[in-house]
Amino acid sequence: MKSEGDAKIIWQKTCEEYLKPEISALAFQTWFEPIEPFLDEDKRFILYVPNDLTKEFVSKYIPLIENALRLATSNSFEVLVEEKSAQQLQAMKEAVGPDIFNASTDLAKVPNFKPTPVRESKLNPAYTFDSFVVGPSNRFAHAACVAVASMHGSKNYNPLFLYGGSGLGKTHLMQAIGNHVNSEYKDKKVRYVQSEQFVNEFIQVIANKKYDAFRQKYRQVDLLLIDDIQFIEGKEQMQEEFFHTFNSLLEAGRNIVLTCDKPPQSLTTLEDRLRTRISSGLTIDINPPDYETRMAILARLAQTHGLIITDDVLDYIAANVTSNIRELEGAFKTLYAYSLLGNPINLENARNALKDIVTPAARRQIDSNYIMNVCANYFDVTIADLKSKKRNQVITDARHVAMYLCYNLIDMTYTDIGEDFGNRNHATVIHACNKIENDISKKPEIDRAIKEISLRLDA
Ligand code: ADP
Ligand code: MG
């Protein structure tokens, strides 16, 4: 246990290293900065907040906070969120003495504080198949996870290796398997572990020579879920142990699911035999969600939070927060916080609230690529479609609108535009621009597209 003791120091570290990266800047400022942390005798971490609203908001983050505290301290704390006014807080500080809040006391000196080994990672009950939105980017991964979760004939998927960038739903899917098996097959033993914890535990095992307990723990399960396996890279002894765990589970017909931030072949320091083992199962990637999936996720979040958000706002978020579902949720939560504070959710407020999250288009270099990107998103076609010779109505409209905006917003020449749009003749571009100029007053859908896309471009 590290000696940097008191609640405040732990809290600061936890915030800086683990919470801030997960929460939007605005949400952090609004809800987390006013928090006064307190560590009580039963190792409960109490977060005092100034009002009801903050309590409601911060409480939603308890699993995240507990996890962050665990990562920051290698210790488990139960987290409580309690409301206390500034005066009450002051009175309390006077009663218990300031040390417990501020002084750099060693944690071990806090009454009854005993460092404990890392607690089991718990499954987050919110991570279910029901709450997982399926789209083209994750359909295959979802199907494989459902197959493993139903525990029938999943031999072909063993081990199942899911990989993809951060915030794309790997942990959610993996835990959904665990939650499903726990509720449907009560006799099955499920163990979920983050590989960082797995590695830490193993280091303790080596130190204490308690191999048997460790082996029992990980080999006598029906389903072993190891999250973020990339942490095992470069750790030879751990890999050796893991290899045997792996074999013993596979031989006994137990299921193993692994997640990773990269494909197995990119785990460069992974032992070959382990890599071979992994590739004998099923390897699936999860990709960033497409526009429709992002819209569906947002719509779902709005629904579960009882928030009515108009389509243009959902559209604004979905069009601008594109690469990562965690960020998409962050954007939504910020907006939710905004609405709890009594602000109406309209496009203008959304843009304001999400300034920190959405890369401001104004600061972004607007070029033909960016315009094509936003137009393609708006019309739900691809950039390749815009550059192609395809002539269906939606693609033609999207292409013409994009050309028109390139000409009017960034002063490109007809010739340059033609070149960027699949080497077209400048006369074709002139025709497109004239056509849109005409359509704006005649076709409401074109008028709306130009307005909406300009707004998204912040132009
Ligand atoms: P990863 O483990 O890949 O970094 P997570 O599983 O932690 O990502 O997902 C980040 C957040 O996004 C979680 O809150 C998760 O519930 C949510 N999420 C990810 N994918 C989906 C999805 N398809 N539908 C609904 N929520 C999702
Ligand atoms: Mg994860």
CSV table of N, CA, C and O in Angstrom, one decimal, residues 307-317 331 334-336 338-340 342-355 452 455:
chain,number,residue,atom,x,y,z
A,307,LEU,N,-35.5,11.4,-21.4
A,307,LEU,CA,-35.2,12.8,-21.9
A,307,LEU,C,-35.7,12.8,-23.3
A,307,LEU,O,-35.5,11.9,-24.1
A,308,ILE,N,-36.4,13.9,-23.6
A,308,ILE,CA,-36.9,14.1,-25.0
A,308,ILE,C,-35.9,14.9,-25.7
A,308,ILE,O,-35.7,16.1,-25.4
A,309,ILE,N,-35.3,14.4,-26.7
A,309,ILE,CA,-34.4,15.1,-27.5
A,309,ILE,C,-34.8,15.1,-29.0
A,309,ILE,O,-35.1,14.0,-29.5
A,310,THR,N,-34.9,16.3,-29.6
A,310,THR,CA,-35.3,16.3,-31.0
A,310,THR,C,-34.3,15.7,-31.9
A,310,THR,O,-33.1,15.7,-31.5
A,311,ASP,N,-34.7,15.3,-33.0
A,311,ASP,CA,-33.8,14.6,-34.0
A,311,ASP,C,-32.6,15.4,-34.4
A,311,ASP,O,-31.5,14.9,-34.6
A,312,ASP,N,-32.8,16.7,-34.5
A,312,ASP,CA,-31.7,17.5,-35.0
A,312,ASP,C,-30.6,17.5,-34.0
A,312,ASP,O,-29.4,17.5,-34.4
A,313,VAL,N,-30.9,17.5,-32.7
A,313,VAL,CA,-29.9,17.5,-31.7
A,313,VAL,C,-29.2,16.1,-31.7
A,313,VAL,O,-28.0,16.0,-31.6
A,314,LEU,N,-30.0,15.0,-31.7
A,314,LEU,CA,-29.4,13.7,-31.8
A,314,LEU,C,-28.5,13.6,-33.0
A,314,LEU,O,-27.4,13.1,-32.9
A,315,ASP,N,-29.0,14.1,-34.1
A,315,ASP,CA,-28.2,14.1,-35.3
A,315,ASP,C,-26.9,14.9,-35.2
A,315,ASP,O,-25.9,14.4,-35.7
A,316,TYR,N,-27.0,16.0,-34.5
A,316,TYR,CA,-25.8,16.8,-34.3
A,316,TYR,C,-24.7,16.0,-33.5
A,316,TYR,O,-23.5,16.0,-33.9
A,317,ILE,N,-25.2,15.4,-32.5
A,317,ILE,CA,-24.2,14.6,-31.7
A,317,ILE,C,-23.7,13.4,-32.5
A,317,ILE,O,-22.5,13.2,-32.6
A,331,ALA,N,-21.0,12.6,-24.3
A,331,ALA,CA,-21.7,13.8,-24.9
A,331,ALA,C,-23.2,13.8,-24.4
A,331,ALA,O,-23.7,14.8,-24.0
A,334,THR,N,-23.5,14.8,-20.7
A,334,THR,CA,-23.3,16.3,-20.5
A,334,THR,C,-24.6,17.0,-20.8
A,334,THR,O,-25.0,17.9,-20.1
A,335,LEU,N,-25.2,16.6,-21.9
A,335,LEU,CA,-26.4,17.2,-22.3
A,335,LEU,C,-27.5,17.0,-21.3
A,335,LEU,O,-28.3,17.8,-20.9
A,336,TYR,N,-27.5,15.8,-20.7
A,336,TYR,CA,-28.5,15.4,-19.7
A,336,TYR,C,-28.3,16.3,-18.5
A,336,TYR,O,-29.2,16.8,-17.9
A,338,TYR,N,-27.1,19.2,-18.4
A,338,TYR,CA,-27.5,20.5,-18.9
A,338,TYR,C,-29.0,20.6,-18.7
A,338,TYR,O,-29.6,21.6,-18.2
A,339,SER,N,-29.7,19.5,-19.0
A,339,SER,CA,-31.2,19.6,-19.0
A,339,SER,C,-31.6,19.5,-17.5
A,339,SER,O,-32.6,20.1,-17.1
A,340,LEU,N,-30.9,18.8,-16.7
A,340,LEU,CA,-31.2,18.7,-15.2
A,340,LEU,C,-31.1,20.1,-14.6
A,340,LEU,O,-31.8,20.4,-13.6
A,342,GLY,N,-32.0,22.6,-16.0
A,342,GLY,CA,-33.1,23.4,-16.4
A,342,GLY,C,-33.0,24.1,-17.8
A,342,GLY,O,-33.8,24.9,-18.2
A,343,ASN,N,-31.9,23.7,-18.5
A,343,ASN,CA,-31.7,24.3,-19.8
A,343,ASN,C,-32.5,23.5,-20.8
A,343,ASN,O,-32.4,22.3,-20.8
A,344,PRO,N,-33.2,24.2,-21.7
A,344,PRO,CA,-33.9,23.4,-22.8
A,344,PRO,C,-32.8,22.8,-23.7
A,344,PRO,O,-31.8,23.4,-23.9
A,345,ILE,N,-33.1,21.6,-24.2
A,345,ILE,CA,-32.2,21.0,-25.1
A,345,ILE,C,-32.6,21.3,-26.6
A,345,ILE,O,-33.5,20.7,-27.1
A,346,ASN,N,-31.9,22.3,-27.1
A,346,ASN,CA,-32.0,22.6,-28.5
A,346,ASN,C,-30.6,22.6,-29.1
A,346,ASN,O,-29.6,22.4,-28.4
A,347,LEU,N,-30.6,22.8,-30.4
A,347,LEU,CA,-29.3,22.7,-31.1
A,347,LEU,C,-28.3,23.7,-30.6
A,347,LEU,O,-27.1,23.3,-30.4
A,348,GLU,N,-28.8,24.8,-30.3
A,348,GLU,CA,-27.8,25.9,-29.8
A,348,GLU,C,-27.2,25.5,-28.5
A,348,GLU,O,-26.0,25.5,-28.3
A,349,ASN,N,-28.1,25.0,-27.5
A,349,ASN,CA,-27.6,24.6,-26.3
A,349,ASN,C,-26.7,23.4,-26.4
A,349,ASN,O,-25.7,23.2,-25.7
A,350,ALA,N,-27.1,22.5,-27.3
A,350,ALA,CA,-26.3,21.3,-27.5
A,350,ALA,C,-24.9,21.7,-28.0
A,350,ALA,O,-23.9,21.2,-27.4
A,351,ARG,N,-24.8,22.6,-28.9
A,351,ARG,CA,-23.5,23.0,-29.4
A,351,ARG,C,-22.7,23.6,-28.3
A,351,ARG,O,-21.5,23.4,-28.2
A,352,ASN,N,-23.3,24.4,-27.4
A,352,ASN,CA,-22.6,25.0,-26.3
A,352,ASN,C,-22.1,24.0,-25.3
A,352,ASN,O,-21.0,24.0,-24.9
A,353,ALA,N,-23.0,23.1,-25.0
A,353,ALA,CA,-22.7,22.1,-23.9
A,353,ALA,C,-21.6,21.2,-24.4
A,353,ALA,O,-20.8,20.7,-23.6
A,354,LEU,N,-21.5,20.9,-25.7
A,354,LEU,CA,-20.6,19.9,-26.2
A,354,LEU,C,-19.4,20.5,-26.8
A,354,LEU,O,-18.6,19.8,-27.5
A,355,LYS,N,-19.2,21.8,-26.6
A,355,LYS,CA,-18.0,22.4,-27.2
A,355,LYS,C,-16.7,21.7,-26.9
A,355,LYS,O,-15.9,21.5,-27.8
A,452,GLU,N,-28.6,22.5,-42.6
A,452,GLU,CA,-28.1,21.6,-41.6
A,452,GLU,C,-26.6,21.3,-41.7
A,452,GLU,O,-25.9,21.2,-40.7
A,455,LEU,N,-24.5,24.1,-40.7
A,455,LEU,CA,-24.5,24.2,-39.2
A,455,LEU,C,-23.5,23.2,-38.6
A,455,LEU,O,-22.7,23.5,-37.8
